[in-house]
Coordinates of C-alpha atoms in Angstrom, one line a residue:
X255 CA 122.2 102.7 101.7
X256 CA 120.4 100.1 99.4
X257 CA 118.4 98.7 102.1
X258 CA 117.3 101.7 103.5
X259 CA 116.2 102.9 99.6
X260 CA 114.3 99.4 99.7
X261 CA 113.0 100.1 103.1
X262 CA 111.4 103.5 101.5
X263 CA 109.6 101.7 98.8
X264 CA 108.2 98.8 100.2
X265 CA 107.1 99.8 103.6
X266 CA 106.4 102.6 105.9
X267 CA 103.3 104.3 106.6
X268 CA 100.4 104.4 104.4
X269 CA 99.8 107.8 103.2
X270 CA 97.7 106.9 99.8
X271 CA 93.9 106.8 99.9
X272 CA 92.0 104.1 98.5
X273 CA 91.0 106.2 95.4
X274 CA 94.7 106.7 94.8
X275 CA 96.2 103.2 95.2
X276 CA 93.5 102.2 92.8
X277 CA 94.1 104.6 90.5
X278 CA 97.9 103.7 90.9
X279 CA 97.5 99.8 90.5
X280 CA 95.1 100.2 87.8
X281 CA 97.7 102.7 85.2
X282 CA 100.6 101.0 86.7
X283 CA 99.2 97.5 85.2
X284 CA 98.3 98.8 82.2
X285 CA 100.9 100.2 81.4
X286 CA 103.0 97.4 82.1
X287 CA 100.5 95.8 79.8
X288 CA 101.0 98.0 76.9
X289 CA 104.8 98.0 77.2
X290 CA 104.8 93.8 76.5
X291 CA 103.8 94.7 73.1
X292 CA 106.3 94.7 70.4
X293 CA 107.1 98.2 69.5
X294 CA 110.5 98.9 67.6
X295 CA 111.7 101.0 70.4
X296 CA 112.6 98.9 72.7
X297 CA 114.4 101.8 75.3
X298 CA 110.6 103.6 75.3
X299 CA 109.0 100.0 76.0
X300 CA 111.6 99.7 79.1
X301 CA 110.7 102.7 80.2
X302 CA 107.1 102.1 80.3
X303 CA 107.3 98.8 81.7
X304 CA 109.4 100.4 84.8
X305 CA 107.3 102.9 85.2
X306 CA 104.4 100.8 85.5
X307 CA 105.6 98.5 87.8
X308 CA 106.5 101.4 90.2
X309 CA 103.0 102.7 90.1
X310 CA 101.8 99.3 90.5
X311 CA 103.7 98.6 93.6
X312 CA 102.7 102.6 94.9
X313 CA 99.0 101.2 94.6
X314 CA 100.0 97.9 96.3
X315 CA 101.8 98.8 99.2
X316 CA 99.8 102.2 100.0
X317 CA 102.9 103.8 100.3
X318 CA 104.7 106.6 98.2
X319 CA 108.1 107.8 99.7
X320 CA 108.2 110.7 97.3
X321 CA 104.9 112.1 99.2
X322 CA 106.2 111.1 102.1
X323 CA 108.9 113.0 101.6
X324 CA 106.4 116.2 100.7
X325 CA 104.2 115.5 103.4
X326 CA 107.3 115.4 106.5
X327 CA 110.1 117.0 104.6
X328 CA 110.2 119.9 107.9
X329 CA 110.7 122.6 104.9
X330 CA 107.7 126.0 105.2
X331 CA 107.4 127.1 101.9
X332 CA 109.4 130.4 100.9
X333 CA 107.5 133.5 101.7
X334 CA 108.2 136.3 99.4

């Protein structure tokens, strides 16, 4: 179960353009960045600093299992 969670992340098929993984590595540093500062909330600065290094790695690796997911989920929209 783990492995295949790591196997999602950290490889797979690129399905990110260049303008996105840049776009991803550059937000995804910097806000890693901005959550090293001292703030008095230390949960919030967690946060941020997880959250960046996930967009960081998205950017790195060219892949994103959640569009992946969108992208080859099998599911037609609803038609109403």
């Amino acid at each position: 179960m783990a492995s295949d969670l790591i196997h999602d992340v950290f490889s797979g098929e690129r399905n990110l353009t260049t303008k996105e993984r840049t776009i991803s590595v550059v937000l995804g540093l910097g806000l890693a960045a901005a959550a090293a500062q001292p703030r008095p909330n230390k949960f919030l600065s967690l946060a941020a600093l997880v959250a960046g290094s996930l967009l960081a790695i998205r950017g790195a690796t060219g892949h994103c299992a959640a569009k992946s997911l969108m992208n080859d989920g099998g599911h037609s929209p609803a038609r109403i």
